[in-house]
Amino acid sequence: MIGTGRFGQQHLHAYRARNVDIVGVADRDGPRAASIAARFGIGYSTDDGYRLIDELRPDGVSIATDTDSHVPLANYAVARGIRVLLEKPVAGSSADLDRFVPAAHQLVLPGHVLRFEPVHQELRRVVASGAIGRVIGISASRDRAAWHSQAYSDGHIALLTCVHDIDLAGWLSGGRAVTVTAQTRTSFENRAGGPVLVFGHVSADDGSVWSIRSAWLLPDGSSSDVIEVYGSAGTATLRANAAEISLSWPTPTEQVLVVATTEASGLSDEIDHFISLVNGEPVDPVITLADAVHAVRIAEAMMTSAQSGGAIIDFNSREGPHA
């Protein structure tokens, strides 16, 4: 495990629950790495992720570090034949995306956890079944507590939060971006800070349109996610908050599925999938590195559009040969 912050510790708990042999942890904060290693009964810790890879040569490694270090660490592991579970966003810019070595597309599993969440997978099944007809539009909002703007002051809301729904929109519709536009707003209390609200709009090559919105403005302990998939014959809606996740769709009568948030198993299922890949088991891909790369490029296009006052970004020419 490289990176022992909040997400890294969640990975460790999931691995421990599956009796995985966790051979070491690394974090640039050496004392924290040592403390986490002691807590989990792990015999090796270091402040250098590259050293962990060289000295331990693990079968697989989870990387949950600052975004800027994702690509170099992943490439370093891949060059040694090590499978990587890489937290999202997989990179922070197109320049970083271009640095992925070719073998990364075979050995890196992007950590887009919502693709592994059972309710989200059920939403995709409903859409794919034709129950709502052909997808013509997707509206997604993902709102988080205001403390995110301080905790992630070095990251952009489009890359850290919107990227979830950008990826889901492509996954659900099967479309790829053609044009992208966005607007952002900062907090009136902290105009010098980064944006805390973003509205994005994507036109896709399958004719669908996506509305992507996110805010870091809610009270502590609050969250609100809504995904509405508009079809030519109906609408499927997924809602999630701190208590529950619900999904409703017509079949032709209204069907409703409700799951307690405490029962959400996305990360556990993602870890199971990664373990299967490490063990060489034949599994169908849930997400590819190319999918995650496309999502980051859309998020970056949203950032560029917002900086230009909402200019329309021709995504085809922007993405070029990297599609």
CSV table of C-alpha atoms in Angstrom, one decimal:
chain,number,residue,atom,x,y,z
A,1,MET,CA,0.0,0.0,0.0
A,2,ILE,CA,1.4,3.3,-1.1
A,3,GLY,CA,-0.4,6.2,0.6
A,4,THR,CA,-1.8,5.8,4.1
A,5,GLY,CA,-4.3,8.6,4.2
A,6,ARG,CA,-8.1,8.1,4.5
A,7,PHE,CA,-8.4,6.2,1.2
A,8,GLY,CA,-5.3,4.2,1.8
A,9,GLN,CA,-6.5,3.0,5.2
A,10,GLN,CA,-9.9,2.0,3.6
A,11,HIS,CA,-7.9,-0.1,1.1
A,12,LEU,CA,-6.0,-1.7,4.0
A,13,HIS,CA,-9.1,-2.6,5.9
A,14,ALA,CA,-10.5,-4.2,2.7
A,15,TYR,CA,-7.4,-6.2,2.1
A,16,ARG,CA,-7.2,-7.3,5.7
A,17,ALA,CA,-10.8,-8.5,5.6
A,18,ARG,CA,-9.8,-10.8,2.8
A,19,ASN,CA,-6.8,-12.1,4.5
A,20,VAL,CA,-4.4,-10.7,1.9
A,21,ASP,CA,-0.8,-10.7,2.9
A,22,ILE,CA,0.0,-7.0,3.2
A,23,VAL,CA,3.8,-6.9,3.0
A,24,GLY,CA,4.4,-3.2,3.5
A,25,VAL,CA,3.1,0.3,3.5
A,26,ALA,CA,4.7,3.6,2.3
A,27,ASP,CA,3.8,7.2,2.9
A,28,ARG,CA,5.9,10.4,2.4
A,29,ASP,CA,5.0,11.0,6.1
A,30,GLY,CA,7.3,8.3,7.4
A,31,PRO,CA,6.0,8.4,11.0
A,32,ARG,CA,2.5,8.0,9.8
A,33,ALA,CA,3.5,5.0,7.7
A,34,ALA,CA,5.1,3.4,10.7
A,35,SER,CA,2.1,4.1,12.9
A,36,ILE,CA,-0.3,2.6,10.3
A,37,ALA,CA,2.0,-0.4,9.8
A,38,ALA,CA,1.9,-1.0,13.6
A,39,ARG,CA,-1.9,-0.7,13.8
A,40,PHE,CA,-2.4,-3.2,11.0
A,41,GLY,CA,0.4,-5.6,12.1
A,42,ILE,CA,2.5,-4.9,9.0
A,43,GLY,CA,6.2,-5.6,9.3
A,44,TYR,CA,7.5,-3.0,6.8
A,45,SER,CA,7.0,0.7,6.4
A,46,THR,CA,8.9,3.5,4.6
A,47,ASP,CA,8.6,7.1,3.5
A,48,ASP,CA,9.4,6.1,-0.1
A,49,GLY,CA,7.0,4.3,-2.4
A,50,TYR,CA,9.7,3.5,-4.9
A,51,ARG,CA,11.8,1.9,-2.2
A,52,LEU,CA,8.8,-0.3,-1.2
A,53,ILE,CA,8.4,-1.5,-4.8
A,54,ASP,CA,12.1,-2.3,-5.2
A,55,GLU,CA,12.7,-3.9,-1.8
A,56,LEU,CA,9.4,-5.9,-1.6
A,57,ARG,CA,8.5,-6.6,-5.2
A,58,PRO,CA,4.8,-7.2,-4.3
A,59,ASP,CA,2.4,-9.0,-6.6
A,60,GLY,CA,0.2,-6.0,-6.6
A,61,VAL,CA,0.1,-2.5,-5.1
A,62,SER,CA,-2.6,0.0,-4.3
A,63,ILE,CA,-1.6,3.6,-4.9
A,64,ALA,CA,-3.6,6.3,-3.0
A,65,THR,CA,-1.2,9.2,-3.0
A,66,ASP,CA,-1.4,12.8,-4.2
A,67,THR,CA,-2.6,12.9,-7.8
A,68,ASP,CA,0.7,14.3,-9.1
A,69,SER,CA,2.6,11.1,-8.0
A,70,HIS,CA,0.1,8.7,-9.6
A,71,VAL,CA,1.6,8.3,-13.0
A,72,PRO,CA,5.3,8.0,-12.0
A,73,LEU,CA,4.6,5.5,-9.2
A,74,ALA,CA,2.3,3.5,-11.4
A,75,ASN,CA,4.8,3.4,-14.2
A,76,TYR,CA,7.5,2.4,-11.8
A,77,ALA,CA,5.5,-0.6,-10.6
A,78,VAL,CA,4.3,-1.6,-14.1
A,79,ALA,CA,7.9,-1.6,-15.4
A,80,ARG,CA,8.6,-4.3,-12.8
A,81,GLY,CA,5.5,-6.4,-13.9
A,82,ILE,CA,3.5,-5.4,-10.8
A,83,ARG,CA,-0.3,-4.9,-11.1
A,84,VAL,CA,-1.6,-1.5,-9.8
A,85,LEU,CA,-4.9,-0.4,-8.3
A,86,LEU,CA,-4.6,3.4,-8.9
A,87,GLU,CA,-7.0,5.7,-7.1
A,88,LYS,CA,-8.9,8.3,-9.1
A,89,PRO,CA,-8.2,10.6,-10.7
A,90,VAL,CA,-5.5,8.5,-12.4
A,91,ALA,CA,-3.7,11.7,-13.3
A,92,GLY,CA,-4.1,15.5,-12.9
A,93,SER,CA,-3.5,16.7,-16.5
A,94,SER,CA,-3.2,15.6,-20.1
A,95,ALA,CA,0.5,16.0,-19.8
A,96,ASP,CA,0.6,13.5,-17.0
A,97,LEU,CA,-1.8,11.1,-18.9
A,98,ASP,CA,0.6,11.1,-21.9
A,99,ARG,CA,3.4,9.8,-19.6
A,100,PHE,CA,1.6,6.4,-18.9
A,101,VAL,CA,3.8,3.7,-20.4
A,102,PRO,CA,2.0,1.3,-22.9
A,103,ALA,CA,2.0,-1.6,-20.4
A,104,ALA,CA,0.0,0.4,-18.0
A,105,HIS,CA,-3.1,-0.3,-20.1
A,106,GLN,CA,-2.7,-4.0,-19.2
A,107,LEU,CA,-1.6,-3.7,-15.6
A,108,VAL,CA,-3.4,-0.6,-14.1
A,109,LEU,CA,-6.9,-0.9,-12.6
A,110,PRO,CA,-8.3,2.6,-12.1
A,111,GLY,CA,-10.1,3.0,-8.8
A,112,HIS,CA,-13.4,4.3,-10.1
A,113,VAL,CA,-15.3,2.7,-7.2
A,114,LEU,CA,-18.8,3.5,-8.3
A,115,ARG,CA,-18.5,1.1,-11.3
A,116,PHE,CA,-18.2,-1.6,-8.7
A,117,GLU,CA,-21.1,-0.5,-6.5
A,118,PRO,CA,-24.0,-2.9,-6.9
A,119,VAL,CA,-26.8,-0.3,-7.1
A,120,HIS,CA,-24.8,1.6,-9.9
A,121,GLN,CA,-24.3,-1.7,-11.7
A,122,GLU,CA,-28.1,-2.4,-11.4
A,123,LEU,CA,-28.7,1.1,-12.9
A,124,ARG,CA,-26.4,0.2,-15.9
A,125,ARG,CA,-28.3,-3.2,-16.3
A,126,VAL,CA,-31.6,-1.4,-16.4
A,127,VAL,CA,-30.3,1.1,-19.0
A,128,ALA,CA,-28.7,-1.7,-21.1
A,129,SER,CA,-31.9,-3.7,-21.0
A,130,GLY,CA,-33.8,-1.0,-22.9
A,131,ALA,CA,-36.3,-0.5,-20.1
A,132,ILE,CA,-36.1,3.3,-20.6
A,133,GLY,CA,-35.4,3.2,-24.4
A,134,ARG,CA,-32.4,4.8,-26.0
A,135,VAL,CA,-30.4,7.1,-23.7
A,136,ILE,CA,-30.8,10.7,-24.8
A,137,GLY,CA,-29.5,12.6,-21.7
A,138,ILE,CA,-27.9,12.2,-18.3
A,139,SER,CA,-28.1,14.7,-15.4
A,140,ALA,CA,-25.7,14.1,-12.5
A,141,SER,CA,-25.1,16.1,-9.3
A,142,ARG,CA,-22.6,15.2,-6.6
A,143,ASP,CA,-22.6,17.5,-3.6
A,144,ARG,CA,-20.2,17.3,-0.6
A,145,ALA,CA,-19.5,19.1,2.7
A,146,ALA,CA,-17.7,22.5,2.6
A,147,TRP,CA,-14.7,21.1,4.4
A,148,HIS,CA,-13.6,19.5,1.1
A,149,SER,CA,-12.4,22.9,-0.2
A,150,GLN,CA,-9.9,23.0,2.7
A,151,ALA,CA,-9.0,19.4,2.7
A,152,TYR,CA,-8.4,19.3,-1.0
A,153,SER,CA,-7.2,22.9,-1.6
A,154,ASP,CA,-4.6,21.7,-4.0
A,155,GLY,CA,-7.1,19.8,-6.2
A,156,HIS,CA,-9.9,21.0,-8.5
A,157,ILE,CA,-13.5,20.0,-7.9
A,158,ALA,CA,-13.9,18.8,-11.5
A,159,LEU,CA,-11.0,16.4,-11.2
A,160,LEU,CA,-11.8,15.1,-7.7
A,161,THR,CA,-15.6,15.0,-7.6
A,162,CYS,CA,-17.1,15.5,-11.1
A,163,VAL,CA,-14.8,12.9,-12.6
A,164,HIS,CA,-17.0,10.2,-10.9
A,165,ASP,CA,-20.1,11.3,-12.8
A,166,ILE,CA,-18.2,12.0,-16.1
A,167,ASP,CA,-17.0,8.4,-16.0
A,168,LEU,CA,-20.5,7.1,-15.1
A,169,ALA,CA,-22.1,9.1,-17.9
A,170,GLY,CA,-19.9,7.5,-20.4
A,171,TRP,CA,-20.3,4.0,-18.9
A,172,LEU,CA,-24.1,4.3,-18.8
A,173,SER,CA,-24.6,5.9,-22.3
A,174,GLY,CA,-21.7,4.3,-24.1
A,175,GLY,CA,-21.0,7.8,-25.6
A,176,ARG,CA,-17.8,9.7,-25.8
A,177,ALA,CA,-17.4,13.5,-25.5
A,178,VAL,CA,-17.6,15.7,-28.6
A,179,THR,CA,-17.9,19.2,-27.0
A,180,VAL,CA,-17.4,20.3,-23.4
A,181,THR,CA,-18.3,23.5,-21.7
A,182,ALA,CA,-18.4,24.5,-18.0
A,183,GLN,CA,-18.8,27.4,-15.5
A,184,THR,CA,-17.4,27.5,-11.9
A,185,ARG,CA,-17.9,29.7,-8.9
A,186,THR,CA,-15.9,30.3,-5.8
A,187,SER,CA,-17.1,30.8,-2.3
A,188,PHE,CA,-18.2,34.3,-1.4
A,189,GLU,CA,-16.4,33.9,1.9
A,190,ASN,CA,-13.2,32.8,0.2
A,191,ARG,CA,-12.9,34.3,-3.3
A,192,ALA,CA,-9.2,33.6,-3.4
A,193,GLY,CA,-9.8,29.9,-3.0
A,194,GLY,CA,-10.5,27.3,-5.7
A,195,PRO,CA,-14.0,26.8,-7.2
A,196,VAL,CA,-16.6,25.1,-4.9
A,197,LEU,CA,-19.3,24.9,-7.5
A,198,VAL,CA,-19.1,23.6,-11.1
A,199,PHE,CA,-21.7,23.2,-13.8
A,200,GLY,CA,-20.6,21.2,-16.8
A,201,HIS,CA,-22.2,20.3,-20.1
A,202,VAL,CA,-21.0,17.5,-22.5
A,203,SER,CA,-22.4,16.6,-25.9
A,204,ALA,CA,-21.5,13.0,-26.8
A,205,ASP,CA,-21.0,11.2,-30.1
A,206,ASP,CA,-24.0,9.0,-29.5
A,207,GLY,CA,-26.3,12.1,-29.6
A,208,SER,CA,-26.8,12.2,-25.8
A,209,VAL,CA,-26.1,15.2,-23.6
A,210,TRP,CA,-24.7,15.2,-20.1
A,211,SER,CA,-25.2,17.7,-17.4
A,212,ILE,CA,-22.5,17.4,-14.7
A,213,ARG,CA,-22.7,19.4,-11.5
A,214,SER,CA,-20.9,19.3,-8.2
A,215,ALA,CA,-20.6,21.5,-5.1
A,216,TRP,CA,-18.5,21.6,-2.0
A,217,LEU,CA,-21.0,23.6,0.1
A,218,LEU,CA,-23.0,21.2,2.3
A,219,PRO,CA,-22.9,21.1,6.1
A,220,ASP,CA,-20.5,18.6,7.7
A,221,GLY,CA,-21.7,15.1,7.6
A,222,SER,CA,-23.9,15.7,4.5
A,223,SER,CA,-23.8,14.4,1.0
A,224,SER,CA,-26.2,14.2,-1.9
A,225,ASP,CA,-25.8,12.3,-5.2
A,226,VAL,CA,-28.4,12.2,-8.0
A,227,ILE,CA,-28.0,10.5,-11.4
A,228,GLU,CA,-31.0,10.7,-13.8
A,229,VAL,CA,-30.8,8.8,-17.0
A,230,TYR,CA,-33.3,10.1,-19.6
A,231,GLY,CA,-34.3,7.6,-22.2
A,232,SER,CA,-36.7,7.8,-25.1
A,233,ALA,CA,-39.2,5.7,-23.2
A,234,GLY,CA,-38.7,6.7,-19.6
A,235,THR,CA,-36.2,7.8,-16.8
A,236,ALA,CA,-34.1,5.8,-14.3
A,237,THR,CA,-33.0,7.7,-11.2
A,238,LEU,CA,-30.4,6.9,-8.6
A,239,ARG,CA,-30.2,8.9,-5.4
A,240,ALA,CA,-27.7,8.6,-2.6
A,241,ASN,CA,-27.2,10.3,0.7
A,242,ALA,CA,-25.5,9.6,4.0
A,243,ALA,CA,-28.3,7.1,4.9
A,244,GLU,CA,-29.3,5.2,1.7
A,245,ILE,CA,-29.0,4.6,-2.0
A,246,SER,CA,-32.2,4.3,-4.0
A,247,LEU,CA,-32.8,3.4,-7.6
A,248,SER,CA,-36.2,3.7,-9.4
A,249,TRP,CA,-37.2,2.9,-13.0
A,250,PRO,CA,-40.3,2.0,-15.0
A,251,THR,CA,-40.8,-1.7,-16.0
A,252,PRO,CA,-43.6,-0.5,-17.0
A,253,THR,CA,-44.8,0.0,-13.5
A,254,GLU,CA,-42.4,1.9,-11.2
A,255,GLN,CA,-39.7,-0.3,-9.6
A,256,VAL,CA,-37.7,0.9,-6.6
A,257,LEU,CA,-34.6,-0.6,-5.0
A,258,VAL,CA,-33.3,0.8,-1.7
A,259,VAL,CA,-30.0,-0.1,0.0
A,260,ALA,CA,-28.6,1.3,3.2
A,261,THR,CA,-25.4,3.2,2.7
A,262,THR,CA,-23.7,1.1,5.3
A,263,GLU,CA,-24.3,-1.9,3.0
A,264,ALA,CA,-22.5,-0.3,0.1
A,265,SER,CA,-19.8,-2.6,-1.1
A,266,GLY,CA,-18.2,-0.8,-4.0
A,267,LEU,CA,-14.7,-0.7,-2.5
A,268,SER,CA,-14.8,-4.3,-1.3
A,269,ASP,CA,-16.0,-5.4,-4.7
A,270,GLU,CA,-13.3,-3.3,-6.4
A,271,ILE,CA,-10.6,-4.9,-4.2
A,272,ASP,CA,-12.0,-8.4,-5.0
A,273,HIS,CA,-11.7,-7.6,-8.7
A,274,PHE,CA,-8.1,-6.4,-8.2
A,275,ILE,CA,-7.2,-9.5,-6.3
A,276,SER,CA,-8.6,-11.7,-9.1
A,277,LEU,CA,-6.5,-9.8,-11.6
A,278,VAL,CA,-3.4,-10.2,-9.4
A,279,ASN,CA,-4.1,-13.9,-9.2
A,280,GLY,CA,-4.4,-14.2,-13.0
A,281,GLU,CA,-8.0,-15.2,-12.9
A,282,PRO,CA,-10.1,-14.6,-16.0
A,283,VAL,CA,-12.4,-11.7,-15.3
A,284,ASP,CA,-14.3,-9.3,-17.5
A,285,PRO,CA,-13.0,-5.7,-17.2
A,286,VAL,CA,-15.2,-3.4,-15.3
A,287,ILE,CA,-13.1,-0.3,-16.2
A,288,THR,CA,-10.0,0.2,-18.3
A,289,LEU,CA,-7.3,2.7,-18.1
A,290,ALA,CA,-8.5,4.2,-21.4
A,291,ASP,CA,-11.9,4.9,-19.7
A,292,ALA,CA,-10.3,6.7,-16.8
A,293,VAL,CA,-8.0,8.7,-19.1
A,294,HIS,CA,-11.0,9.8,-21.1
A,295,ALA,CA,-12.8,11.0,-17.9
A,296,VAL,CA,-9.7,13.0,-16.8
A,297,ARG,CA,-9.5,14.7,-20.2
A,298,ILE,CA,-13.2,15.7,-20.0
A,299,ALA,CA,-12.6,17.1,-16.5
A,300,GLU,CA,-9.6,19.0,-17.7
A,301,ALA,CA,-11.7,20.4,-20.6
A,302,MET,CA,-14.3,21.5,-18.1
A,303,MET,CA,-11.6,23.3,-16.2
A,304,THR,CA,-10.3,25.0,-19.3
A,305,SER,CA,-13.8,26.0,-20.4
A,306,ALA,CA,-14.5,27.5,-17.0
A,307,GLN,CA,-11.3,29.5,-17.0
A,308,SER,CA,-12.3,30.9,-20.4
A,309,GLY,CA,-15.8,32.0,-19.1
A,310,GLY,CA,-17.6,28.9,-20.5
A,311,ALA,CA,-16.0,28.6,-23.9
A,312,ILE,CA,-17.0,25.5,-25.9
A,313,ILE,CA,-14.2,23.0,-26.1
A,314,ASP,CA,-14.0,20.9,-29.2
A,315,PHE,CA,-13.1,17.7,-27.5
A,316,ASN,CA,-12.3,15.7,-30.6
A,317,SER,CA,-9.5,17.9,-31.6
A,318,ARG,CA,-8.4,18.3,-28.0
A,319,GLU,CA,-8.2,14.6,-27.3
A,320,GLY,CA,-6.7,13.7,-30.7
A,321,PRO,CA,-4.9,10.4,-30.9
A,322,HIS,CA,-5.4,9.7,-27.2
A,323,ALA,CA,-9.1,8.6,-27.5
